[in-house]
GROMACS .gro file of C-alpha atoms in nm:
model
  397
    1UNK     CA    1   1.840  31.951  -5.418
    2UNK     CA    2   1.828  31.574  -5.383
    3UNK     CA    3   1.591  31.387  -5.154
    4UNK     CA    4   1.885  31.273  -4.941
    5UNK     CA    5   2.001  31.634  -4.893
    6UNK     CA    6   1.651  31.746  -4.789
    7UNK     CA    7   1.632  31.462  -4.538
    8UNK     CA    8   1.968  31.563  -4.395
    9UNK     CA    9   1.849  31.923  -4.352
   10UNK     CA   10   1.534  31.814  -4.170
   11UNK     CA   11   1.740  31.587  -3.945
   12UNK     CA   12   1.973  31.872  -3.851
   13UNK     CA   13   1.679  32.106  -3.781
   14UNK     CA   14   1.532  31.835  -3.559
   15UNK     CA   15   1.866  31.797  -3.380
   16UNK     CA   16   1.904  32.171  -3.312
   17UNK     CA   17   1.546  32.195  -3.185
   18UNK     CA   18   1.630  31.924  -2.930
   19UNK     CA   19   1.901  32.147  -2.779
   20UNK     CA   20   1.667  32.323  -2.528
   21UNK     CA   21   1.542  31.982  -2.411
   22UNK     CA   22   1.896  31.870  -2.333
   23UNK     CA   23   1.959  32.187  -2.134
   24UNK     CA   24   1.631  32.133  -1.949
   25UNK     CA   25   1.734  31.777  -1.856
   26UNK     CA   26   2.073  31.904  -1.739
   27UNK     CA   27   1.918  32.173  -1.517
   28UNK     CA   28   1.672  31.923  -1.367
   29UNK     CA   29   1.962  31.686  -1.285
   30UNK     CA   30   2.174  31.962  -1.130
   31UNK     CA   31   1.890  32.106  -0.920
   32UNK     CA   32   1.789  31.756  -0.810
   33UNK     CA   33   2.145  31.689  -0.695
   34UNK     CA   34   2.145  32.012  -0.495
   35UNK     CA   35   1.803  31.930  -0.348
   36UNK     CA   36   1.938  31.606  -0.200
   37UNK     CA   37   2.178  31.798   0.027
   38UNK     CA   38   1.982  32.123   0.049
   39UNK     CA   39   1.909  32.079   0.420
   40UNK     CA   40   2.279  32.012   0.485
   41UNK     CA   41   2.362  32.336   0.303
   42UNK     CA   42   2.109  32.517   0.524
   43UNK     CA   43   2.279  32.353   0.826
   44UNK     CA   44   2.613  32.497   0.717
   45UNK     CA   45   2.472  32.845   0.658
   46UNK     CA   46   2.239  32.879   0.958
   47UNK     CA   47   2.366  32.804   1.311
   48UNK     CA   48   2.009  32.793   1.447
   49UNK     CA   49   1.944  32.475   1.248
   50UNK     CA   50   2.220  32.287   1.430
   51UNK     CA   51   2.176  32.067   1.737
   52UNK     CA   52   2.434  32.242   1.954
   53UNK     CA   53   2.534  32.017   2.244
   54UNK     CA   54   2.599  32.209   2.571
   55UNK     CA   55   2.828  31.934   2.703
   56UNK     CA   56   2.962  31.598   2.595
   57UNK     CA   57   2.734  31.405   2.831
   58UNK     CA   58   2.421  31.615   2.779
   59UNK     CA   59   2.115  31.386   2.731
   60UNK     CA   60   1.855  31.437   2.458
   61UNK     CA   61   1.521  31.576   2.564
   62UNK     CA   62   1.212  31.369   2.501
   63UNK     CA   63   0.954  31.516   2.265
   64UNK     CA   64   0.731  31.586   2.564
   65UNK     CA   65   1.006  31.774   2.745
   66UNK     CA   66   1.076  31.979   2.432
   67UNK     CA   67   0.704  32.069   2.405
   68UNK     CA   68   0.699  32.178   2.770
   69UNK     CA   69   1.010  32.394   2.713
   70UNK     CA   70   0.857  32.567   2.411
   71UNK     CA   71   0.527  32.625   2.594
   72UNK     CA   72   0.715  32.774   2.889
   73UNK     CA   73   0.924  33.005   2.669
   74UNK     CA   74   0.641  33.111   2.439
   75UNK     CA   75   0.304  33.043   2.609
   76UNK     CA   76   0.115  33.242   2.346
   77UNK     CA   77   0.203  32.986   2.077
   78UNK     CA   78   0.004  32.671   2.003
   79UNK     CA   79   0.224  32.376   1.902
   80UNK     CA   80   0.081  32.180   1.610
   81UNK     CA   81   0.355  31.922   1.565
   82UNK     CA   82   0.713  31.850   1.666
   83UNK     CA   83   0.963  31.644   1.468
   84UNK     CA   84   1.297  31.487   1.555
   85UNK     CA   85   1.503  31.464   1.232
   86UNK     CA   86   1.670  31.137   1.135
   87UNK     CA   87   2.010  31.304   1.160
   88UNK     CA   88   2.112  31.388   1.518
   89UNK     CA   89   2.305  31.703   1.423
   90UNK     CA   90   1.981  31.881   1.327
   91UNK     CA   91   1.762  32.070   1.574
   92UNK     CA   92   1.405  31.966   1.642
   93UNK     CA   93   1.143  32.144   1.432
   94UNK     CA   94   0.815  32.257   1.584
   95UNK     CA   95   0.526  32.393   1.377
   96UNK     CA   96   0.332  32.647   1.581
   97UNK     CA   97   0.028  32.873   1.540
   98UNK     CA   98   0.079  33.238   1.624
   99UNK     CA   99  -0.189  33.449   1.797
  100UNK     CA  100  -0.274  33.606   1.459
  101UNK     CA  101  -0.343  33.262   1.305
  102UNK     CA  102  -0.025  33.239   1.098
  103UNK     CA  103   0.201  32.934   1.109
  104UNK     CA  104   0.572  32.935   1.193
  105UNK     CA  105   0.833  32.661   1.211
  106UNK     CA  106   1.073  32.691   1.504
  107UNK     CA  107   1.414  32.532   1.550
  108UNK     CA  108   1.439  32.386   1.901
  109UNK     CA  109   1.761  32.265   2.062
  110UNK     CA  110   1.714  31.890   2.131
  111UNK     CA  111   1.933  31.908   2.447
  112UNK     CA  112   1.814  32.228   2.615
  113UNK     CA  113   1.473  32.302   2.463
  114UNK     CA  114   1.585  32.656   2.376
  115UNK     CA  115   1.419  32.811   2.071
  116UNK     CA  116   1.716  32.884   1.844
  117UNK     CA  117   1.532  33.057   1.564
  118UNK     CA  118   1.256  33.020   1.308
  119UNK     CA  119   1.255  32.887   0.955
  120UNK     CA  120   1.200  33.122   0.666
  121UNK     CA  121   0.874  33.083   0.478
  122UNK     CA  122   1.068  32.989   0.165
  123UNK     CA  123   1.426  32.887   0.239
  124UNK     CA  124   1.703  32.737   0.027
  125UNK     CA  125   1.572  32.384   0.078
  126UNK     CA  126   1.224  32.481  -0.037
  127UNK     CA  127   1.363  32.676  -0.331
  128UNK     CA  128   1.582  32.395  -0.467
  129UNK     CA  129   1.310  32.134  -0.427
  130UNK     CA  130   1.048  32.355  -0.589
  131UNK     CA  131   1.284  32.446  -0.873
  132UNK     CA  132   1.369  32.082  -0.933
  133UNK     CA  133   1.022  31.937  -0.879
  134UNK     CA  134   0.795  32.180  -1.064
  135UNK     CA  135   1.013  32.468  -1.183
  136UNK     CA  136   0.844  32.711  -0.942
  137UNK     CA  137   0.521  32.692  -1.142
  138UNK     CA  138   0.241  32.751  -0.886
  139UNK     CA  139  -0.020  32.487  -0.805
  140UNK     CA  140  -0.359  32.641  -0.879
  141UNK     CA  141  -0.600  32.356  -0.949
  142UNK     CA  142  -0.428  32.024  -0.893
  143UNK     CA  143  -0.069  31.959  -0.997
  144UNK     CA  144   0.103  32.236  -1.194
  145UNK     CA  145   0.214  32.191  -1.552
  146UNK     CA  146   0.570  32.234  -1.425
  147UNK     CA  147   0.532  31.912  -1.224
  148UNK     CA  148   0.407  31.731  -1.536
  149UNK     CA  149   0.692  31.870  -1.744
  150UNK     CA  150   0.964  31.757  -1.501
  151UNK     CA  151   0.814  31.418  -1.415
  152UNK     CA  152   0.760  31.338  -1.784
  153UNK     CA  153   1.139  31.330  -1.823
  154UNK     CA  154   1.140  31.001  -1.633
  155UNK     CA  155   1.012  30.826  -1.947
  156UNK     CA  156   1.286  30.934  -2.193
  157UNK     CA  157   1.547  30.880  -1.922
  158UNK     CA  158   1.427  30.522  -1.874
  159UNK     CA  159   1.420  30.465  -2.250
  160UNK     CA  160   1.769  30.614  -2.282
  161UNK     CA  161   1.894  30.368  -2.023
  162UNK     CA  162   1.739  30.073  -2.208
  163UNK     CA  163   1.859  30.181  -2.553
  164UNK     CA  164   2.204  30.263  -2.415
  165UNK     CA  165   2.241  29.911  -2.278
  166UNK     CA  166   2.129  29.770  -2.614
  167UNK     CA  167   2.364  29.990  -2.819
  168UNK     CA  168   2.665  29.947  -2.590
  169UNK     CA  169   2.745  29.581  -2.642
  170UNK     CA  170   2.893  29.389  -2.350
  171UNK     CA  171   2.860  29.691  -2.125
  172UNK     CA  172   2.960  29.486  -1.820
  173UNK     CA  173   3.320  29.503  -1.937
  174UNK     CA  174   3.319  29.860  -1.806
  175UNK     CA  175   3.305  29.721  -1.453
  176UNK     CA  176   3.601  29.489  -1.507
  177UNK     CA  177   3.816  29.705  -1.737
  178UNK     CA  178   3.713  30.071  -1.707
  179UNK     CA  179   3.857  30.289  -1.985
  180UNK     CA  180   3.901  30.665  -1.957
  181UNK     CA  181   4.152  30.812  -2.205
  182UNK     CA  182   4.290  31.156  -2.116
  183UNK     CA  183   4.550  31.201  -2.389
  184UNK     CA  184   4.346  31.153  -2.708
  185UNK     CA  185   4.148  31.473  -2.724
  186UNK     CA  186   3.832  31.610  -2.567
  187UNK     CA  187   3.593  31.411  -2.787
  188UNK     CA  188   3.749  31.077  -2.692
  189UNK     CA  189   3.763  31.173  -2.324
  190UNK     CA  190   3.400  31.281  -2.306
  191UNK     CA  191   3.291  30.974  -2.500
  192UNK     CA  192   3.473  30.745  -2.256
  193UNK     CA  193   3.339  30.941  -1.960
  194UNK     CA  194   2.982  30.922  -2.089
  195UNK     CA  195   2.995  30.546  -2.133
  196UNK     CA  196   3.181  30.478  -1.808
  197UNK     CA  197   2.958  30.698  -1.592
  198UNK     CA  198   2.652  30.543  -1.755
  199UNK     CA  199   2.771  30.192  -1.670
  200UNK     CA  200   2.840  30.270  -1.304
  201UNK     CA  201   2.512  30.464  -1.273
  202UNK     CA  202   2.281  30.199  -1.417
  203UNK     CA  203   2.110  30.132  -1.083
  204UNK     CA  204   2.080  30.503  -1.001
  205UNK     CA  205   1.939  30.599  -1.342
  206UNK     CA  206   1.686  30.317  -1.309
  207UNK     CA  207   1.578  30.440  -0.963
  208UNK     CA  208   1.549  30.806  -1.067
  209UNK     CA  209   1.371  30.736  -1.396
  210UNK     CA  210   1.120  30.488  -1.249
  211UNK     CA  211   1.039  30.708  -0.949
  212UNK     CA  212   1.017  31.015  -1.174
  213UNK     CA  213   0.771  30.832  -1.398
  214UNK     CA  214   0.569  30.744  -1.089
  215UNK     CA  215   0.540  31.115  -1.003
  216UNK     CA  216   0.378  31.162  -1.344
  217UNK     CA  217   0.132  30.879  -1.274
  218UNK     CA  218   0.066  31.017  -0.926
  219UNK     CA  219  -0.029  31.358  -1.067
  220UNK     CA  220  -0.258  31.201  -1.327
  221UNK     CA  221  -0.433  30.991  -1.060
  222UNK     CA  222  -0.475  31.286  -0.824
  223UNK     CA  223  -0.603  31.528  -1.087
  224UNK     CA  224  -0.855  31.267  -1.201
  225UNK     CA  225  -0.960  31.195  -0.839
  226UNK     CA  226  -0.844  30.833  -0.846
  227UNK     CA  227  -0.721  30.698  -0.512
  228UNK     CA  228  -0.525  30.378  -0.449
  229UNK     CA  229  -0.502  30.429  -0.072
  230UNK     CA  230  -0.643  30.172   0.169
  231UNK     CA  231  -0.613  30.403   0.468
  232UNK     CA  232  -0.986  30.462   0.515
  233UNK     CA  233  -1.159  30.750   0.697
  234UNK     CA  234  -0.968  30.966   0.952
  235UNK     CA  235  -0.992  30.876   1.320
  236UNK     CA  236  -1.163  31.112   1.568
  237UNK     CA  237  -1.236  31.106   1.938
  238UNK     CA  238  -1.598  31.009   2.003
  239UNK     CA  239  -1.811  31.299   2.121
  240UNK     CA  240  -1.912  31.124   2.444
  241UNK     CA  241  -1.546  31.070   2.533
  242UNK     CA  242  -1.462  31.443   2.524
  243UNK     CA  243  -1.476  31.576   2.885
  244UNK     CA  244  -1.696  31.876   2.952
  245UNK     CA  245  -1.533  32.150   3.155
  246UNK     CA  246  -1.784  32.351   3.359
  247UNK     CA  247  -1.560  32.655   3.359
  248UNK     CA  248  -1.522  32.646   2.981
  249UNK     CA  249  -1.149  32.586   3.003
  250UNK     CA  250  -0.973  32.323   2.797
  251UNK     CA  251  -1.007  31.984   2.970
  252UNK     CA  252  -0.683  31.818   3.092
  253UNK     CA  253  -0.507  31.591   2.846
  254UNK     CA  254  -0.239  31.324   2.868
  255UNK     CA  255   0.122  31.435   2.881
  256UNK     CA  256   0.291  31.376   2.540
  257UNK     CA  257   0.556  31.147   2.688
  258UNK     CA  258   0.286  30.945   2.866
  259UNK     CA  259   0.101  30.906   2.538
  260UNK     CA  260   0.422  30.800   2.362
  261UNK     CA  261   0.488  30.539   2.631
  262UNK     CA  262   0.135  30.402   2.587
  263UNK     CA  263   0.179  30.382   2.208
  264UNK     CA  264   0.514  30.205   2.231
  265UNK     CA  265   0.376  29.961   2.487
  266UNK     CA  266   0.061  29.882   2.289
  267UNK     CA  267   0.220  29.886   1.942
  268UNK     CA  268   0.541  29.677   1.945
  269UNK     CA  269   0.820  29.805   1.723
  270UNK     CA  270   0.679  30.158   1.694
  271UNK     CA  271   0.965  30.410   1.697
  272UNK     CA  272   0.856  30.768   1.764
  273UNK     CA  273   1.021  31.056   1.579
  274UNK     CA  274   0.727  31.296   1.543
  275UNK     CA  275   0.404  31.393   1.717
  276UNK     CA  276   0.101  31.585   1.591
  277UNK     CA  277  -0.089  31.747   1.874
  278UNK     CA  278  -0.470  31.775   1.860
  279UNK     CA  279  -0.596  32.081   1.675
  280UNK     CA  280  -0.956  32.046   1.794
  281UNK     CA  281  -1.137  31.888   2.090
  282UNK     CA  282  -1.217  31.580   1.877
  283UNK     CA  283  -0.878  31.535   1.708
  284UNK     CA  284  -0.649  31.255   1.829
  285UNK     CA  285  -0.287  31.284   1.931
  286UNK     CA  286  -0.085  31.122   1.652
  287UNK     CA  287   0.265  30.984   1.704
  288UNK     CA  288   0.481  30.791   1.462
  289UNK     CA  289   0.813  30.716   1.305
  290UNK     CA  290   0.993  30.477   1.073
  291UNK     CA  291   0.950  30.104   1.116
  292UNK     CA  292   1.166  29.810   1.012
  293UNK     CA  293   1.117  29.923   0.650
  294UNK     CA  294   1.291  30.263   0.644
  295UNK     CA  295   1.105  30.398   0.341
  296UNK     CA  296   0.767  30.415   0.519
  297UNK     CA  297   0.625  30.548   0.846
  298UNK     CA  298   0.403  30.389   1.109
  299UNK     CA  299   0.159  30.591   1.318
  300UNK     CA  300  -0.071  30.552   1.617
  301UNK     CA  301  -0.369  30.773   1.709
  302UNK     CA  302  -0.427  30.824   2.080
  303UNK     CA  303  -0.724  30.960   2.273
  304UNK     CA  304  -0.562  31.263   2.441
  305UNK     CA  305  -0.800  31.245   2.738
  306UNK     CA  306  -0.760  30.884   2.851
  307UNK     CA  307  -0.452  30.761   2.659
  308UNK     CA  308  -0.635  30.484   2.472
  309UNK     CA  309  -0.518  30.379   2.125
  310UNK     CA  310  -0.805  30.459   1.890
  311UNK     CA  311  -0.630  30.398   1.561
  312UNK     CA  312  -0.305  30.285   1.407
  313UNK     CA  313  -0.144  30.255   1.069
  314UNK     CA  314   0.134  29.997   1.066
  315UNK     CA  315   0.342  29.861   0.782
  316UNK     CA  316   0.131  29.546   0.776
  317UNK     CA  317  -0.180  29.757   0.712
  318UNK     CA  318  -0.049  29.870   0.374
  319UNK     CA  319  -0.120  29.684   0.053
  320UNK     CA  320   0.160  29.557  -0.171
  321UNK     CA  321   0.083  29.839  -0.413
  322UNK     CA  322   0.119  30.095  -0.134
  323UNK     CA  323   0.454  29.948  -0.035
  324UNK     CA  324   0.569  30.025  -0.388
  325UNK     CA  325   0.410  30.367  -0.430
  326UNK     CA  326   0.500  30.497  -0.082
  327UNK     CA  327   0.863  30.401  -0.146
  328UNK     CA  328   0.892  30.618  -0.457
  329UNK     CA  329   0.952  30.958  -0.297
  330UNK     CA  330   1.226  30.855  -0.046
  331UNK     CA  331   1.397  30.650  -0.317
  332UNK     CA  332   1.396  30.952  -0.547
  333UNK     CA  333   1.529  31.196  -0.286
  334UNK     CA  334   1.756  30.966  -0.085
  335UNK     CA  335   1.595  31.098   0.232
  336UNK     CA  336   1.556  30.779   0.431
  337UNK     CA  337   1.887  30.668   0.579
  338UNK     CA  338   2.076  30.966   0.713
  339UNK     CA  339   2.374  31.156   0.578
  340UNK     CA  340   2.551  30.859   0.417
  341UNK     CA  341   2.256  30.769   0.194
  342UNK     CA  342   2.226  31.135   0.099
  343UNK     CA  343   2.595  31.147   0.009
  344UNK     CA  344   2.558  30.840  -0.216
  345UNK     CA  345   2.261  31.004  -0.391
  346UNK     CA  346   2.457  31.332  -0.417
  347UNK     CA  347   2.766  31.168  -0.573
  348UNK     CA  348   2.564  30.970  -0.826
  349UNK     CA  349   2.352  31.279  -0.893
  350UNK     CA  350   2.669  31.466  -0.984
  351UNK     CA  351   2.775  31.172  -1.201
  352UNK     CA  352   2.438  31.173  -1.378
  353UNK     CA  353   2.460  31.550  -1.434
  354UNK     CA  354   2.809  31.515  -1.580
  355UNK     CA  355   2.690  31.228  -1.799
  356UNK     CA  356   2.411  31.446  -1.939
  357UNK     CA  357   2.661  31.729  -1.991
  358UNK     CA  358   2.905  31.499  -2.170
  359UNK     CA  359   2.623  31.367  -2.389
  360UNK     CA  360   2.525  31.726  -2.465
  361UNK     CA  361   2.882  31.817  -2.562
  362UNK     CA  362   2.923  31.510  -2.783
  363UNK     CA  363   2.586  31.560  -2.949
  364UNK     CA  364   2.623  31.936  -3.004
  365UNK     CA  365   2.973  31.901  -3.153
  366UNK     CA  366   2.859  31.623  -3.385
  367UNK     CA  367   2.552  31.824  -3.491
  368UNK     CA  368   2.759  32.139  -3.541
  369UNK     CA  369   3.011  31.955  -3.760
  370UNK     CA  370   2.730  31.801  -3.964
  371UNK     CA  371   2.571  32.146  -4.008
  372UNK     CA  372   2.899  32.302  -4.123
  373UNK     CA  373   2.951  32.014  -4.365
  374UNK     CA  374   2.602  32.063  -4.507
  375UNK     CA  375   2.656  32.438  -4.550
  376UNK     CA  376   2.985  32.380  -4.729
  377UNK     CA  377   2.841  32.110  -4.953
  378UNK     CA  378   2.705  32.347  -5.226
  379UNK     CA  379   3.049  32.507  -5.249
  380UNK     CA  380   3.219  32.167  -5.277
  381UNK     CA  381   2.963  32.054  -5.536
  382UNK     CA  382   3.028  32.370  -5.741
  383UNK     CA  383   3.404  32.315  -5.727
  384UNK     CA  384   3.359  31.951  -5.823
  385UNK     CA  385   3.131  32.046  -6.113
  386UNK     CA  386   3.381  32.309  -6.228
  387UNK     CA  387   3.662  32.053  -6.219
  388UNK     CA  388   3.453  31.801  -6.415
  389UNK     CA  389   3.366  32.059  -6.681
  390UNK     CA  390   3.731  32.161  -6.709
  391UNK     CA  391   3.837  31.799  -6.749
  392UNK     CA  392   3.566  31.738  -7.004
  393UNK     CA  393   3.670  32.046  -7.202
  394UNK     CA  394   4.033  31.935  -7.193
  395UNK     CA  395   3.940  31.589  -7.323
  396UNK     CA  396   3.730  31.732  -7.606
  397UNK     CA  397   4.006  31.968  -7.724
   0.00000   0.00000   0.00000
């Protein structure tokens, strides 16, 4: 066997061994696309997740009114936090502690305060995100190897984007004169589709690959105990400011709505969409929401006994590096601008999945044809040698 033939065999073996990697990339893309709209799928399947409006002119409850309603309906529960989703058609979610110490998430109607149901410990949203993000590999000591495996794909995806733009000369023509031929066979169609979808998804592939690579860096930093946060130490209520109740009962605290009003008055531009209630006598009441930059949150810590602001974390308090790193997750998931941003991410996620599939089909067919040709080569060589010997014998006779 010649050196060229041996090289061809090794190349084909290498190509077939890459097949599982392609399938892995495809599954990650598909599960990521589903994860973007996983909560919307839960909304369709579970009526208790929906914000059912009792009448057309029914006003929304404040977070404080919703807390009072839950406390009245279930006084044995201790509310830990309450969240108003970005999308108004979703119910409020309240994380509560049960008398036995377990935690439960309740769905609360934002118009009536009625408890509509409770979230499953591991629902469809959690399943799709866990399957996409770390392949359900459990976290035991730091980030799981499943997280590393998935996030590592950001690097080859980014390199594929760069090399694709280099190989496909004058790619911008695809914007001006898109070409998708349906009547010249499957191979031509999938080739056109792969190139066209790649052109229109340049920005999306760049976002997904860069943010995916950041998840790899994030895991490496965390597992090596390297922090880039400028947040500082947590804020607590000073011991001397905690009232002492002679009867041993819990001292009175500020109403949640009063605390929110104080925070919005003292911190201009602070929009409140969630509140974390104190878990101990020294813990502050934390309220927060998105600011002018929709990819990050702002928070304020309030003394629950006198309503004073004892801490805050605004957009201006973040470093330039934190602006970049904190933007990675919402950019990757599309969870920062409501249903329309999610739909854009979903459509381009489907396009990316189809592009990977088309690349897989093109590659596997080409590799299969090359393998068949290599297997048939000894037979063709034998026939050629037989013909040459016959011709030589005829010439010598």
